[in-house]
Coordinates of C-alpha atoms in Angstrom, one line a residue:
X25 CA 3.0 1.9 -16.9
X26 CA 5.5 -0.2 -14.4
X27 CA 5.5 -3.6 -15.4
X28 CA 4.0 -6.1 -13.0
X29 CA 7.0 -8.0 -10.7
X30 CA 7.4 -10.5 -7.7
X31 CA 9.3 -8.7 -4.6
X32 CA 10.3 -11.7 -2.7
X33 CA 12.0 -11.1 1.3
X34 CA 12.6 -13.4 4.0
X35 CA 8.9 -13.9 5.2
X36 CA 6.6 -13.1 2.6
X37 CA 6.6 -12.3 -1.3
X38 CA 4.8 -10.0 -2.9
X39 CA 3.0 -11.5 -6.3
X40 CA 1.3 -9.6 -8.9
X41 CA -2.3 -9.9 -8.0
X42 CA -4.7 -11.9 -10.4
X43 CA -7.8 -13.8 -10.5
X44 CA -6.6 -16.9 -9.1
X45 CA -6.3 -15.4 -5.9
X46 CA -9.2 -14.6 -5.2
X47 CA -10.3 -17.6 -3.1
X48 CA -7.4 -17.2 -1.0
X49 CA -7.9 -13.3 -0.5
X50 CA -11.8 -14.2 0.1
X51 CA -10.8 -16.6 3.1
X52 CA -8.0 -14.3 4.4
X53 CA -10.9 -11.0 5.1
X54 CA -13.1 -14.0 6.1
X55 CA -11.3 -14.3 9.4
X56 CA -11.7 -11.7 13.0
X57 CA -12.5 -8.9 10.7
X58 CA -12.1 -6.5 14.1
X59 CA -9.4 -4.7 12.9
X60 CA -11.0 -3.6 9.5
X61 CA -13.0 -0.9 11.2
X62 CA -11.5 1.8 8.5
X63 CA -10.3 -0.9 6.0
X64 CA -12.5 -2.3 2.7
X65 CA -11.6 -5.6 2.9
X66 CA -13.6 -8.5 0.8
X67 CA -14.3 -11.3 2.7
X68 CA -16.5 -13.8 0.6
X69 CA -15.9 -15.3 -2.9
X70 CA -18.0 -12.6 -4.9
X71 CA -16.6 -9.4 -3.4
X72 CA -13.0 -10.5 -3.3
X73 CA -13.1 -11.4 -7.3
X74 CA -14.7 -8.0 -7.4
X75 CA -11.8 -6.6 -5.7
X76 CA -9.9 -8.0 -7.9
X77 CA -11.5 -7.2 -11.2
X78 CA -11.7 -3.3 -10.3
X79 CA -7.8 -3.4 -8.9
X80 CA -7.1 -5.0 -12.4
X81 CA -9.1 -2.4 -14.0
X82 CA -6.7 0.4 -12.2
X83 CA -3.4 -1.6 -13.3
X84 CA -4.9 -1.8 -16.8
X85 CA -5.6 2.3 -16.9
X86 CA -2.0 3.0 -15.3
X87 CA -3.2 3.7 -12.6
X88 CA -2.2 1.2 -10.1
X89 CA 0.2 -2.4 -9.4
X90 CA -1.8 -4.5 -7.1
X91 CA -0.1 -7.4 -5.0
X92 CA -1.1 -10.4 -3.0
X93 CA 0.8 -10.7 0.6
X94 CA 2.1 -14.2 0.6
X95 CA 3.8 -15.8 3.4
X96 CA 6.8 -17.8 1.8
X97 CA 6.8 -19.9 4.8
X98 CA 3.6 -22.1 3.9
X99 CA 2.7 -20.1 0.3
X100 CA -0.1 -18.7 1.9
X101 CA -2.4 -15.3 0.6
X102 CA -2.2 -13.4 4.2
X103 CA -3.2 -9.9 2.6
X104 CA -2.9 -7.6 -0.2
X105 CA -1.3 -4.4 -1.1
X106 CA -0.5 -2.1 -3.6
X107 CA 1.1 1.1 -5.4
X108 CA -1.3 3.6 -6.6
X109 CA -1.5 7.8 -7.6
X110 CA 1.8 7.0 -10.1
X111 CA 2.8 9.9 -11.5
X112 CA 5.5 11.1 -14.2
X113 CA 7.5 14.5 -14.8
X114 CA 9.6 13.6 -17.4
X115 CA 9.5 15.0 -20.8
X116 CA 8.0 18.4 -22.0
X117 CA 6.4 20.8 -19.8
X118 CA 3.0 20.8 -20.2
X119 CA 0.7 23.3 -18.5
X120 CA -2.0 22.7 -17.0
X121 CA -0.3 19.1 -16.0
X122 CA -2.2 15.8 -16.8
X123 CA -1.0 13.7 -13.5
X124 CA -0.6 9.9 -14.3
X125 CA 0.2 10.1 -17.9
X126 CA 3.5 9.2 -18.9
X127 CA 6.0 10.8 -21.5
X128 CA 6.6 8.6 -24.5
X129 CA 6.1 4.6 -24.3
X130 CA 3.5 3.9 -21.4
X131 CA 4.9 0.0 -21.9
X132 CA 8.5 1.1 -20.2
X133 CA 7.9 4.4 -18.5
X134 CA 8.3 4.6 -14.5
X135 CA 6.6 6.7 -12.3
X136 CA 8.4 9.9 -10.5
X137 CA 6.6 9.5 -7.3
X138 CA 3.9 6.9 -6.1
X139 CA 2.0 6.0 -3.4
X140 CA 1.5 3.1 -1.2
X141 CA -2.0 2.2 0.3
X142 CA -5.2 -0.2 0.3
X143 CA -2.7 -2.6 2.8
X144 CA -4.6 -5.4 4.6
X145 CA -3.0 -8.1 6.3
X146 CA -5.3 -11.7 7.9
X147 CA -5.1 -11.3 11.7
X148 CA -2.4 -14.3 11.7
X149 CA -0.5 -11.7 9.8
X150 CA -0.6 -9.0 12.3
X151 CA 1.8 -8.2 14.6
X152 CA 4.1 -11.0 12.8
X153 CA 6.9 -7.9 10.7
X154 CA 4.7 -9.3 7.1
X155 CA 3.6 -5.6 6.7
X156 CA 7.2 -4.1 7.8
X157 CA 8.9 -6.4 5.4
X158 CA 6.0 -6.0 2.8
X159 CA 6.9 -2.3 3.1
X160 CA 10.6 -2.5 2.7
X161 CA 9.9 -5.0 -0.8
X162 CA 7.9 -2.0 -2.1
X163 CA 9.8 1.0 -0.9
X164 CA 13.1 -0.1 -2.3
X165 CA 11.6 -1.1 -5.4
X166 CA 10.3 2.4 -5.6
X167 CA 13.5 4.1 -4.8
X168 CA 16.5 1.4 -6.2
X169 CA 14.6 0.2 -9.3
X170 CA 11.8 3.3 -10.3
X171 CA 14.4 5.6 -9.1
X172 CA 11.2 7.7 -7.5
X173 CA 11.6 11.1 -5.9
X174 CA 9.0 10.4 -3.3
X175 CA 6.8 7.6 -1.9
X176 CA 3.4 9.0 0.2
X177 CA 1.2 7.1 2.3
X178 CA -2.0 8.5 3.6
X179 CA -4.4 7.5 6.1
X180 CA -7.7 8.2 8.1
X181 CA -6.2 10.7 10.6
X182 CA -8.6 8.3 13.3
X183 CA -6.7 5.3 12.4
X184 CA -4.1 5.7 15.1
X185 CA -2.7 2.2 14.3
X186 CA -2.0 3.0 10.7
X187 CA -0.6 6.2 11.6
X188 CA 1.8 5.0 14.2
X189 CA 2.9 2.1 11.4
X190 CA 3.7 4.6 9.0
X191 CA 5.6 6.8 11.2
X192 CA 7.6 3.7 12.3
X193 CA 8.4 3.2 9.3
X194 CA 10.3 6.9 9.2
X195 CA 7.8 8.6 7.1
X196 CA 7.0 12.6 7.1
X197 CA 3.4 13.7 8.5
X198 CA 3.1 16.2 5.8
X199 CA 0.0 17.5 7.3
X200 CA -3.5 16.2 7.7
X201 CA -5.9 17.3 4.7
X202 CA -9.5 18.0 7.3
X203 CA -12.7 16.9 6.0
X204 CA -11.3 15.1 3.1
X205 CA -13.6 12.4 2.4
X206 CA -16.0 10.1 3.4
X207 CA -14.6 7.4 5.8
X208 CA -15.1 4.2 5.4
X209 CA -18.1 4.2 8.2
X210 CA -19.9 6.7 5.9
X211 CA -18.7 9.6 8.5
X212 CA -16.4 12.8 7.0
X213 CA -12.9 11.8 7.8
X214 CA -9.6 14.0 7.8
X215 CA -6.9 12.3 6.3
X216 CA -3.2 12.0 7.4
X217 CA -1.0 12.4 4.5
X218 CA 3.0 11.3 4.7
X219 CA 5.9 10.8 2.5
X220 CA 9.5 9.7 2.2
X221 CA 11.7 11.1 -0.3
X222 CA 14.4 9.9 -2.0
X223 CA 17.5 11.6 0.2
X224 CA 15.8 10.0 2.8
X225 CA 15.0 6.6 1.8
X226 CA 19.0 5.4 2.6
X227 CA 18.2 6.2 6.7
X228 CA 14.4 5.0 6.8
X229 CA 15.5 2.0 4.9
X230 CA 18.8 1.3 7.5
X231 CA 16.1 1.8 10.4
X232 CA 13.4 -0.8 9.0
X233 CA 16.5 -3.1 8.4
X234 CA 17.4 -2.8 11.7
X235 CA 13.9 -3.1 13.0
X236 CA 13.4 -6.5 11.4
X237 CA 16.7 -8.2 12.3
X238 CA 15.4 -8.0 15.7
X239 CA 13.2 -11.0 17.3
X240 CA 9.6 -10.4 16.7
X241 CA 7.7 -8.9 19.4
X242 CA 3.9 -9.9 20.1
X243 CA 3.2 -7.3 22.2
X244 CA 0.7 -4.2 21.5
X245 CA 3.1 -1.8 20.5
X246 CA 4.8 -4.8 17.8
X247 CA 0.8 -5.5 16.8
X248 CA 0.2 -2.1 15.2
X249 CA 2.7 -2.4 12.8
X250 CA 0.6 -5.6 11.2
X251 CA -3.1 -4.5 11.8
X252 CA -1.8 -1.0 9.6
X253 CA -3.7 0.3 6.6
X254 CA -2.0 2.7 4.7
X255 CA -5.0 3.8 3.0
X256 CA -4.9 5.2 -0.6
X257 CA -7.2 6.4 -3.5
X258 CA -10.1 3.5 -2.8
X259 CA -11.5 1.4 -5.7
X260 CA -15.0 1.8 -6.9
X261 CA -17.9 0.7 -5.0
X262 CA -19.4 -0.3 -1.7
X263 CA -16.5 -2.1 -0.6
X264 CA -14.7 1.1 0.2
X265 CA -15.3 4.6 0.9
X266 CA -16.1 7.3 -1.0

């Protein structure tokens, strides 16, 4: 499995999530929770060290490499991400496949392709380029260091403020998977799937670049991009859906 690491940009770094966050991600939800209608968020002291605990608990299996959001300006928790469905196709060919299990050492193998989802951000956060940056840290870490073939994203295909922050981010609708699973609200969603692959990644990453050396915009259209949730395989329990 990837070994845990600090991405660190301009405005926010992205630190291996661990138990001594959890206060910090606990008062971050605790704020205008009105853009979490599709998002699990924990918002008290219990559920967010239960977040923590069962996003440890997918690191542990291999299965995922949970962040905190922090701003670097004040050292603040604004948010969490994470990278999730890793999977590997090195090694022999083995039929039928076993996705998420790694050829030889599991200590220094990297994943072929990933996914990036369960992305929240504090309302302060929103609308402030923390998710675009956020998304650059992760994607060129995926692409420069993993050397992956392709990052997805997915999310509730009526989340139209995730999906418009994943496609200006230059990702691929790749098609929208109907009746896929039970949203969030306890209704049967369809789910948005998209990717970026790796002969892509050098344009989508000159077009974020260029998107964040320009002055921040607080209008609606700049507020989608922070109030985003790429969702992606949920974590166990009532906190997110099914």
């Amino acid at each position: 499995m990837p070994l845990p690491v600090v991405l660190t940009g301009r405005t926010v770094r992205l630190e291996p999530l661990a138990p001594h966050h959890a206060a910090a991600i606990a008062a971050a939800g605790a704020q205008d929770r009105t853009t979490y209608v599709f998002t699990p968020v924990p918002h008290s002291p219990e559920t967010a060290q239960e977040y923590i605990e069962r996003a440890l608990d997918e690191q542990s299996a291999g299965r995922a490499l949970p962040f905190a959001v922090v701003s670097t300006s004040d050292g603040r928790v604004v948010g969490a991400t994470r990278f999730l469905q890793l999977d590997y196709w090195q090694g022999p060919l083995v039929w039928p496949a076993v996705p998420g299990v790694p050829h030889g050492d599991p200590a220094t193998a990297v994943p072929d392709a990933a996914e990036i989802g369960n992305t929240w951000l504090a309302p302060g956060a929103q609308g402030t380029g923390v998710n675009t940056e956020a998304k650059l840290l992760m994607l060129r870490h995926a692409f420069e260091v993993w050397g992956v073939r392709r990052v997805s994203m997915r999310a509730d295909a009526r989340n139209l403020r995730s999906r418009a922050a994943i496609e200006r981010l230059g990702a691929t609708c790749d098609g929208v998977h109907r009746a896929h699973s039970r949203g969030l609200d306890g209704a049967v969603r369809s789910t948005a799937f998209y990717s970026i692959l790796d002969e892509e990644w050098p344009a989508v990453r000159a077009v974020i670049e260029a998107r964040l050396d320009r002055p921040a915009r607080l209008d609606g259209a700049s507020r989608l991009d922070g109030a985003s949730r790429l969702d992606g395989a949920a974590p166990r329990g009532p906190l997110v859906p099914a």
